[in-house]
Coordinates of N, CA, C and O in Angstrom, one line a residue:
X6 N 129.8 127.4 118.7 CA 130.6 128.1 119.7 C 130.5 127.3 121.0 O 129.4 127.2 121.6
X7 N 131.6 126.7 121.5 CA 131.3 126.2 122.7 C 131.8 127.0 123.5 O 132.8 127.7 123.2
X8 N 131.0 127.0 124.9 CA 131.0 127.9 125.9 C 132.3 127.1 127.0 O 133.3 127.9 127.1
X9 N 132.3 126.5 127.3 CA 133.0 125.7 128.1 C 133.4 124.3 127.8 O 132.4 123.9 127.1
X10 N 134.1 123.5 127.9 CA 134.5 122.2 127.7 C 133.6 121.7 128.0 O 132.8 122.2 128.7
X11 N 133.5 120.5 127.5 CA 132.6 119.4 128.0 C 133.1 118.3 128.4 O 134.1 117.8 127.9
X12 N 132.6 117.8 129.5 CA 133.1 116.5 130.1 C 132.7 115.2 129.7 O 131.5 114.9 129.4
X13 N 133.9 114.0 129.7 CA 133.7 112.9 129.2 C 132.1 112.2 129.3 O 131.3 111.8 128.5
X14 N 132.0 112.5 130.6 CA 130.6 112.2 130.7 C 129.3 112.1 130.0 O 128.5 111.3 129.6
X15 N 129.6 113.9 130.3 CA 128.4 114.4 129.2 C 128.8 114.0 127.6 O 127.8 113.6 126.8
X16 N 130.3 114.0 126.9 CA 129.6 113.8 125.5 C 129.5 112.1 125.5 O 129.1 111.8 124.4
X17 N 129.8 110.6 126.6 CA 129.0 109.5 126.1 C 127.6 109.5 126.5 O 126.9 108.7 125.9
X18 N 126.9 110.6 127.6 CA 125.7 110.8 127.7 C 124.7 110.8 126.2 O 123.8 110.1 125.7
X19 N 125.5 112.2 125.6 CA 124.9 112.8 124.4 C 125.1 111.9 123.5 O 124.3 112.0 122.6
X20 N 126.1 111.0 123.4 CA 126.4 109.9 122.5 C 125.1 108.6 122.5 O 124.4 108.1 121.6
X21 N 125.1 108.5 123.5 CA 124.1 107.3 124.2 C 122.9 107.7 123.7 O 122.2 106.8 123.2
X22 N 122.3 109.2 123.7 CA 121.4 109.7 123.4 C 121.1 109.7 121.8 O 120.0 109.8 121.4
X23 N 122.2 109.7 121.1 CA 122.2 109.9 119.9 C 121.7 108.9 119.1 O 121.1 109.1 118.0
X24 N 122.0 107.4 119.9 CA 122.0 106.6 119.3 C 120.6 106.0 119.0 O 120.3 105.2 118.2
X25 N 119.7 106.6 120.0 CA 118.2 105.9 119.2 C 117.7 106.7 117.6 O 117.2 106.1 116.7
X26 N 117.9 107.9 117.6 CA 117.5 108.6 116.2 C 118.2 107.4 114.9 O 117.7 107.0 113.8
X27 N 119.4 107.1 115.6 CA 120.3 106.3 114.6 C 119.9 104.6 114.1 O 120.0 103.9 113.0
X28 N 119.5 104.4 115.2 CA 118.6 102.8 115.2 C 117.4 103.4 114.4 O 117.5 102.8 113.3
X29 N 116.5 104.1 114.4 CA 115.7 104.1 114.0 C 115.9 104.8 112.5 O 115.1 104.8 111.6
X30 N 117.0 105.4 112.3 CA 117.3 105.9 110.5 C 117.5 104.8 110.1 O 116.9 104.6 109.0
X31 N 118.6 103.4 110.6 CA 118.4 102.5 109.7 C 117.1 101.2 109.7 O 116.8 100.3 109.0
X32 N 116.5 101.7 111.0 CA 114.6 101.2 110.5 C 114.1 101.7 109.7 O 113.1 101.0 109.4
X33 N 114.2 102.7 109.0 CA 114.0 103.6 108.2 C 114.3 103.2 106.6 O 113.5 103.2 105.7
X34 N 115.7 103.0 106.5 CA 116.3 102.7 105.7 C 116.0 101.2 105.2 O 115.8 100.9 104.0
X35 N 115.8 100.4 106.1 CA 115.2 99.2 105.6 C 113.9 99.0 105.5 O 113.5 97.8 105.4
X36 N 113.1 100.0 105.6 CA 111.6 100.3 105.1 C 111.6 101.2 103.9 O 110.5 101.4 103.4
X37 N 112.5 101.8 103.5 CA 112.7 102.3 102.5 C 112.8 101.3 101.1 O 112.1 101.4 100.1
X38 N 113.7 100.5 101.4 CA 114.2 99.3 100.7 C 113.4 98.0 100.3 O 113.7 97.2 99.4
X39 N 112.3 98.0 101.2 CA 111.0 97.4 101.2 C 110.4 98.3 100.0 O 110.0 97.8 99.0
X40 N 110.3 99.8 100.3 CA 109.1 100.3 99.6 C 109.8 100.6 97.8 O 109.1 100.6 96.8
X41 N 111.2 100.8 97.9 CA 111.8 100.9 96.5 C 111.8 99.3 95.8 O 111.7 99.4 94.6
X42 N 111.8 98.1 96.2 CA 111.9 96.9 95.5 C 110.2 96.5 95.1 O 110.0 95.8 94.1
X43 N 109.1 97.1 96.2 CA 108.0 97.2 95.7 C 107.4 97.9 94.2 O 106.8 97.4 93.3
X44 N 108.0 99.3 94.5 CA 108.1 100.2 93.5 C 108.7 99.8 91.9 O 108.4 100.2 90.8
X45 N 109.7 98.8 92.4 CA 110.8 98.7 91.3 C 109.5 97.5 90.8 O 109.4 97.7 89.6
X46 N 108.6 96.7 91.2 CA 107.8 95.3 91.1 C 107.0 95.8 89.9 O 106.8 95.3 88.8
X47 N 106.4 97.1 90.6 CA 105.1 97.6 89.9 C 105.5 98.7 88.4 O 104.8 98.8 87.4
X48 N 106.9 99.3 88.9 CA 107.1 99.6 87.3 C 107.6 98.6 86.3 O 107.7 98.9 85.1
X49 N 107.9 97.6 86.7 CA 108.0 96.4 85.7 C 106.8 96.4 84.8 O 106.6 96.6 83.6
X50 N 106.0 95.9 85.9 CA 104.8 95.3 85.4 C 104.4 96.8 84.3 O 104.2 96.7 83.0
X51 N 104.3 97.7 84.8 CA 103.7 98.8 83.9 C 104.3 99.0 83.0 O 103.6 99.8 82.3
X52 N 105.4 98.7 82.5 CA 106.3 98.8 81.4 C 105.6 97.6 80.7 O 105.2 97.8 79.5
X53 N 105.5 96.5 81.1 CA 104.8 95.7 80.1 C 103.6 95.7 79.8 O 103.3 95.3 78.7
X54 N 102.6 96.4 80.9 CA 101.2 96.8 80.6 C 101.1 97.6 79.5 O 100.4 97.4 78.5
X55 N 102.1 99.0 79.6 CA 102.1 100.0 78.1 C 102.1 99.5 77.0 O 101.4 99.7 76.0
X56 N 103.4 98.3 77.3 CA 103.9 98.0 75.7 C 102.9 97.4 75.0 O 102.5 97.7 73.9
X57 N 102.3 96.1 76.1 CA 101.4 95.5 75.2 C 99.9 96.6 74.5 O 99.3 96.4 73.4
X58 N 99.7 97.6 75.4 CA 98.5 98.7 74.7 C 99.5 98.9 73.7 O 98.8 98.8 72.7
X59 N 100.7 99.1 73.3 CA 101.0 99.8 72.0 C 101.0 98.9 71.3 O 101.1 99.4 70.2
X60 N 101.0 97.9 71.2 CA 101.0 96.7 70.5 C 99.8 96.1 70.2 O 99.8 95.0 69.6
X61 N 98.4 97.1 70.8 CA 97.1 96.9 70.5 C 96.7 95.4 71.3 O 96.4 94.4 70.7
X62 N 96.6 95.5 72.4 CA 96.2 94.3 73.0 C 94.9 94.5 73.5 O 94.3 95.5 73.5
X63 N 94.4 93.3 74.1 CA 93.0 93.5 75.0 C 93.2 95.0 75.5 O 93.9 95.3 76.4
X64 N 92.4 96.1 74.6 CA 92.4 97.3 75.1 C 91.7 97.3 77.0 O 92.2 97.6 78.0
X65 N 90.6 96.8 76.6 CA 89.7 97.3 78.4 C 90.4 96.7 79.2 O 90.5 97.5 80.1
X66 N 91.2 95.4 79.4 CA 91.6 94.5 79.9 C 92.9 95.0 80.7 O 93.2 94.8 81.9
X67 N 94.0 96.0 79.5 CA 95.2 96.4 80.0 C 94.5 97.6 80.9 O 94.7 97.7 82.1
X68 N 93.5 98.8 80.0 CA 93.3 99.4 80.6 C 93.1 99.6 82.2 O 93.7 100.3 83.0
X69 N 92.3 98.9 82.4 CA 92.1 98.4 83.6 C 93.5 97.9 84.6 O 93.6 98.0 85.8
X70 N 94.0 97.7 84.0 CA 95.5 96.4 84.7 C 96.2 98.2 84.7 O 96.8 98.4 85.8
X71 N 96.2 99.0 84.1 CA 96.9 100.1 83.7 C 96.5 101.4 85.1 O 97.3 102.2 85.6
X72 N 95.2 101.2 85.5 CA 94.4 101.8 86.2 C 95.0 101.4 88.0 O 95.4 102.0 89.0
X73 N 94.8 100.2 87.7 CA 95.2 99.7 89.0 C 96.8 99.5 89.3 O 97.3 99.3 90.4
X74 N 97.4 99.7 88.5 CA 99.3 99.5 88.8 C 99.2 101.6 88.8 O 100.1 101.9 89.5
X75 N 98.7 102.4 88.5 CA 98.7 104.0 88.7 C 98.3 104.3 90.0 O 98.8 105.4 90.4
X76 N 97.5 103.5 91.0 CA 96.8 104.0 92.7 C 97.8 102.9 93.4 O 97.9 102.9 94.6
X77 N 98.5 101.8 92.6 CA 99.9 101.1 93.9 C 100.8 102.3 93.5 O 101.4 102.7 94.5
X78 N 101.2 102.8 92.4 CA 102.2 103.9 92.1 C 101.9 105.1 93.2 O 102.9 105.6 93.8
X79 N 100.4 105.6 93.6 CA 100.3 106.6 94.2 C 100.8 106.8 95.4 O 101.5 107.6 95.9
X80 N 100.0 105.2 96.0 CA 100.3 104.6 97.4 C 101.7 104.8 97.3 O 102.0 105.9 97.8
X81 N 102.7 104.0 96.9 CA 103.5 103.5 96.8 C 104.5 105.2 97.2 O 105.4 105.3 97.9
X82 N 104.0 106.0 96.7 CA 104.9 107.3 96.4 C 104.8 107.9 97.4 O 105.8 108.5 97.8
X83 N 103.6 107.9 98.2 CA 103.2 108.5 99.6 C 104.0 107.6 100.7 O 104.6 108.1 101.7
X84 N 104.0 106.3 100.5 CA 104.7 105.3 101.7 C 106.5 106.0 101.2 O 106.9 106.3 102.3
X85 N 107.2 106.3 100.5 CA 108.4 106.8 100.0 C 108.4 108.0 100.1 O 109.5 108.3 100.5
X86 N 107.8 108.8 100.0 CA 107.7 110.4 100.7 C 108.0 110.5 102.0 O 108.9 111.1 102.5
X87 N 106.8 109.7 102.7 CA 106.9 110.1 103.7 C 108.5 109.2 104.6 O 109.4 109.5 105.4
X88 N 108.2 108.3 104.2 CA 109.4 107.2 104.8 C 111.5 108.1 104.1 O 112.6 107.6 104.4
X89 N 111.3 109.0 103.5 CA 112.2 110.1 103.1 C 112.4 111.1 103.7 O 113.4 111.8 103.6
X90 N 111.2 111.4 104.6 CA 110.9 112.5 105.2 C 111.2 112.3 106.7 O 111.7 113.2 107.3
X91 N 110.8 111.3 107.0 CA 111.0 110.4 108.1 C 112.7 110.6 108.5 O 113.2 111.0 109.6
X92 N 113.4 110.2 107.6 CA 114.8 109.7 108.0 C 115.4 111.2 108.1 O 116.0 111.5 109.1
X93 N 115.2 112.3 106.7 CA 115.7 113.4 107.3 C 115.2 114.1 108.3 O 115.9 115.1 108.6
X94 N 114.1 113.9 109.0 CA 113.5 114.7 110.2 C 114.4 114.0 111.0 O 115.0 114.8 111.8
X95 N 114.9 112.7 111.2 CA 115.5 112.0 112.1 C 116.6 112.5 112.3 O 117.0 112.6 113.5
X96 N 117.3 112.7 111.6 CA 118.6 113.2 111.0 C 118.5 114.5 111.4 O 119.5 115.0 112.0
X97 N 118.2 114.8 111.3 CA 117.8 116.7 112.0 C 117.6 116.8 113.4 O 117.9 117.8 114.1
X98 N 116.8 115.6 113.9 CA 116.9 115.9 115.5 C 118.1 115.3 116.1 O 118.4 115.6 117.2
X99 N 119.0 114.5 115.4 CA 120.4 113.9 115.4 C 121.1 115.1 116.0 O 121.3 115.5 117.2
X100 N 121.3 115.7 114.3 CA 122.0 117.4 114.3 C 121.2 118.5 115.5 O 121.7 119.6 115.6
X101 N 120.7 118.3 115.9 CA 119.9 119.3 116.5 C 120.7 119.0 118.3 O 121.6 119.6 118.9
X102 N 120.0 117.8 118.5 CA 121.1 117.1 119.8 C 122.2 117.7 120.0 O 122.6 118.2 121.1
X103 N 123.0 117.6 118.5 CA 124.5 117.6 119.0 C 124.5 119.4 119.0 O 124.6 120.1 120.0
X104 N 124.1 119.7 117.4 CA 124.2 121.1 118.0 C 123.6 122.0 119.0 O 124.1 123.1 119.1
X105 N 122.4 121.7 119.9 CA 122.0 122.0 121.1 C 122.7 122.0 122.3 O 122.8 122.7 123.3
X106 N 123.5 120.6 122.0 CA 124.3 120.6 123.5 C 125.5 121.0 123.4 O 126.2 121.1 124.5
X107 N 126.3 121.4 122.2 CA 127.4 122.6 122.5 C 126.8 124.0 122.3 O 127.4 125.1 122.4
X108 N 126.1 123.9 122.0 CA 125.4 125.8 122.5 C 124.9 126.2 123.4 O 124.8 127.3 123.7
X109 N 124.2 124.5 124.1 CA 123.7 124.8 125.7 C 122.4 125.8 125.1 O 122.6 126.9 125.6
X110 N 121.4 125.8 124.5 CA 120.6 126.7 124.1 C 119.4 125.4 123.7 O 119.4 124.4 123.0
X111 N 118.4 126.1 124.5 CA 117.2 125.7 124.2 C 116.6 125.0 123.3 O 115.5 125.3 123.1
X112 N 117.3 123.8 122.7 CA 116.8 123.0 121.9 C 115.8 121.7 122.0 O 115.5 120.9 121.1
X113 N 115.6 121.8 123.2 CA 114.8 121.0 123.5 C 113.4 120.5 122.8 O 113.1 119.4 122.6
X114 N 112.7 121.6 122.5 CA 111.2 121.8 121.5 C 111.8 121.6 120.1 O 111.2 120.6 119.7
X115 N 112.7 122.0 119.2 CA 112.9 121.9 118.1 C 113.4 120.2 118.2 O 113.0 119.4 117.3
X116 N 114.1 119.8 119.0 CA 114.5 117.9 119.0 C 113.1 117.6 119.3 O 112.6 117.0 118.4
X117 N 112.2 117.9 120.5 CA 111.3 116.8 120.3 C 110.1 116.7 119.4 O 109.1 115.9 119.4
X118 N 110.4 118.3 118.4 CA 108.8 118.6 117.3 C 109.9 117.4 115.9 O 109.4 116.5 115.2
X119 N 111.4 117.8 115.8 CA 112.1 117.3 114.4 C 111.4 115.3 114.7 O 110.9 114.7 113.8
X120 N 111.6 114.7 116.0 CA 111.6 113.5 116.5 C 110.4 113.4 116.5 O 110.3 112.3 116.0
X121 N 109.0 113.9 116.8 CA 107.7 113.7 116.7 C 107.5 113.5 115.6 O 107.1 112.4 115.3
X122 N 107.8 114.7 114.2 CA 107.5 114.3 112.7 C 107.9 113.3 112.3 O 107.2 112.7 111.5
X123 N 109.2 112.9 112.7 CA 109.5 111.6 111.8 C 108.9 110.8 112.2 O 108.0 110.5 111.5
X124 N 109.0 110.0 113.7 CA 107.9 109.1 114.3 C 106.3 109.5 113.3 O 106.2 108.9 112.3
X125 N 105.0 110.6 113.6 CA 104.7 110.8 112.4 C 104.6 110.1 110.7 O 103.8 109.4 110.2
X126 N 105.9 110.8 110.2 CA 106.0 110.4 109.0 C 106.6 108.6 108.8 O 106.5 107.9 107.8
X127 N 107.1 108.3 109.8 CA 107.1 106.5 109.8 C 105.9 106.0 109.4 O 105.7 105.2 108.5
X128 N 104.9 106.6 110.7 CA 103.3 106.2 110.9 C 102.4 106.4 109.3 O 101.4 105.9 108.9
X129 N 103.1 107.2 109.0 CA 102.2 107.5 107.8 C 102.5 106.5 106.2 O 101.7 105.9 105.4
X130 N 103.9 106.7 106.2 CA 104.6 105.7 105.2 C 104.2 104.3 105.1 O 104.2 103.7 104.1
X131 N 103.9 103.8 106.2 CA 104.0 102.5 106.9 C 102.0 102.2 106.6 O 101.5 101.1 106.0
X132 N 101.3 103.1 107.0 CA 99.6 102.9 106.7 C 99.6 103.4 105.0 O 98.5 103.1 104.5
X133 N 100.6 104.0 104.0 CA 100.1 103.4 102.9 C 100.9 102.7 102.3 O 100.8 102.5 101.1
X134 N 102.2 102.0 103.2 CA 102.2 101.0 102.7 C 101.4 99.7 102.8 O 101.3 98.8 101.9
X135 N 100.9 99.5 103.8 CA 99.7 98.7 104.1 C 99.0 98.9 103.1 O 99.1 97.9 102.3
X136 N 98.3 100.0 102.7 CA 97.2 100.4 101.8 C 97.7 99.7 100.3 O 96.9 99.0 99.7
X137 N 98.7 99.9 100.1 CA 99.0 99.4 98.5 C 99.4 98.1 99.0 O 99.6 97.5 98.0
X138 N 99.6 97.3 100.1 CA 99.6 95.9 99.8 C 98.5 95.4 100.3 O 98.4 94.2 100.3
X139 N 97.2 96.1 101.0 CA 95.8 95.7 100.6 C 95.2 95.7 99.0 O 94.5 94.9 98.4
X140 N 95.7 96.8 98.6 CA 95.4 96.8 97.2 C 95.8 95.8 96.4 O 95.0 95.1 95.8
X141 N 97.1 95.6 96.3 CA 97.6 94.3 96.0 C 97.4 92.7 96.5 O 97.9 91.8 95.8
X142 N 96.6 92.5 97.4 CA 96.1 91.3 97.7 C 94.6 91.0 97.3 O 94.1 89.9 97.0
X143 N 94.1 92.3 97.4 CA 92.9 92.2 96.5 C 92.7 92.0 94.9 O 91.8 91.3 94.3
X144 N 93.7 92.8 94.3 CA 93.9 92.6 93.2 C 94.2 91.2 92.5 O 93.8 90.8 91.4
X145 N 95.1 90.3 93.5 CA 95.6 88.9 93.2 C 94.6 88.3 93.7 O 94.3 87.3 93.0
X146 N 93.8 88.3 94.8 CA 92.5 87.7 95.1 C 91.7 87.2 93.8 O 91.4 86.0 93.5
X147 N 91.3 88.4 93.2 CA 90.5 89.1 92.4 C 91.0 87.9 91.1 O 90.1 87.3 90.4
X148 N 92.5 87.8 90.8 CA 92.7 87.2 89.8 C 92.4 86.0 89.8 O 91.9 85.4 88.8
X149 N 92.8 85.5 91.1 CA 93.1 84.1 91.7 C 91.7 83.4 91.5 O 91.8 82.1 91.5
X150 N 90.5 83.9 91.5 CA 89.0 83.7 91.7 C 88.8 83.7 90.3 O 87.8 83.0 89.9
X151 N 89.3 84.4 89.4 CA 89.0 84.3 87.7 C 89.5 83.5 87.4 O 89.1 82.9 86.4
X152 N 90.6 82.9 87.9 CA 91.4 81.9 86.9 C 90.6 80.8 87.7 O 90.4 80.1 86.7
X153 N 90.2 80.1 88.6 CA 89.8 79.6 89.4 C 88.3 79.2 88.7 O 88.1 78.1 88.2
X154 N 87.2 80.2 88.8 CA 86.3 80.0 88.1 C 86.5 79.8 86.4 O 85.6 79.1 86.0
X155 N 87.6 80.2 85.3 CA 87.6 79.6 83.9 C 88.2 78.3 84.0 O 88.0 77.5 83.1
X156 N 88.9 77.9 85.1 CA 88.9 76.6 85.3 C 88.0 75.5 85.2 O 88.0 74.4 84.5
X157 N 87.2 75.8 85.9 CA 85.9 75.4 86.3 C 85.3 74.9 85.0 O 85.0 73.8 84.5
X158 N 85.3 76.7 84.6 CA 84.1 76.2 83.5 C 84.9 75.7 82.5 O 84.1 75.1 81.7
X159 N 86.0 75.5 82.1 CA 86.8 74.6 81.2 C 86.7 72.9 81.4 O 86.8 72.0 80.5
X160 N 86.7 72.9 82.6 CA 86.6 71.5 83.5 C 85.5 71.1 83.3 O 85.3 69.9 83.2
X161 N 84.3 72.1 83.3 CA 83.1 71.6 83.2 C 82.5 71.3 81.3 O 81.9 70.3 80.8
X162 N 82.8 72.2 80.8 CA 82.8 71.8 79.0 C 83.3 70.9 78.8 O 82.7 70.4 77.8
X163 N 84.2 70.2 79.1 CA 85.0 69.2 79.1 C 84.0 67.5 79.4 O 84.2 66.5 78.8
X164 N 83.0 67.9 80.4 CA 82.7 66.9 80.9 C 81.6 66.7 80.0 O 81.1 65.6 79.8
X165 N 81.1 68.0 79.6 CA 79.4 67.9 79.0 C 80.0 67.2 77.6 O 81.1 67.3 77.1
X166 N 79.2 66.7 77.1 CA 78.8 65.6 75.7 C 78.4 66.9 74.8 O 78.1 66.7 73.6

């Protein structure tokens, strides 16, 4: 219901205003896109970790490989929750904006609690996405130092008589 017209003013004001929730949905969106090609990385890989257990492979070996691609899946699901959550809170203090300022009604607290959550839920998406690509650098560390040392000792069998 609008109460009175609104003046050119005010709606490029509210426009102007509008436009940071909007920059930051498609920050959002391209942190999303980050965390879905991640996602899309690690169910690969788990698709072939399964197959080869069904196919009876180094059982402890997958298992393990199986263990660790389930806690980047975790990570992975909380950095996408929340980074989901993020863009519709954003989106809601968008809608909230516009529908506050043609009702002229007190929207002030509901825009800046919808705009604190998502800020929030960015912050949170964003520390486990960190988390699952600490996990993942450790993990490749971890490989990098095994293949590294069977080198070695291959290198070194080699040498002995």
């Amino acid at each position: 219901m609008i109460n009175e017209p609104l003046e050119t003013a005010s709606v490029v004001h509210i426009i102007q205003i509008a436009l940071t929730p909007v920059f930051l949905l498609s920050g959002i969106a391209a942190l999303l896109g980050v965390f879905a090609n991640r996602l899309a990385r690690v169910a690969d890989r788990l698709h072939i970790v399964t197959g080869a257990l069904e196919t009876g492979g180094n059982s402890a070996k997958l298992t393990a490989q199986l263990t660790y691609l389930r806690r980047r899946l975790r990570i992975l699901e909380v950095a996408v929750s929340m980074g989901a959550m993020a863009g519709a809170m954003t989106c809601a203090a968008t809608l909230t904006l516009f529908i506050g300022t043609l009702r002229e009604a007190g929207s002030g607290g509901v825009l800046y609690t919808l705009f604190g959550l998502a800020v929030i839920c960015i912050f949170v998406a964003l520390m486990a996405f960190m988390a699952e690509v600490l996990v993942t650098t450790i993990g490749l560390r971890a490989r990098a130092e095994k293949a590294e040392r069977q080198a070695d000792e291959r290198a070194e069998a080699e040498l002995s008589p």
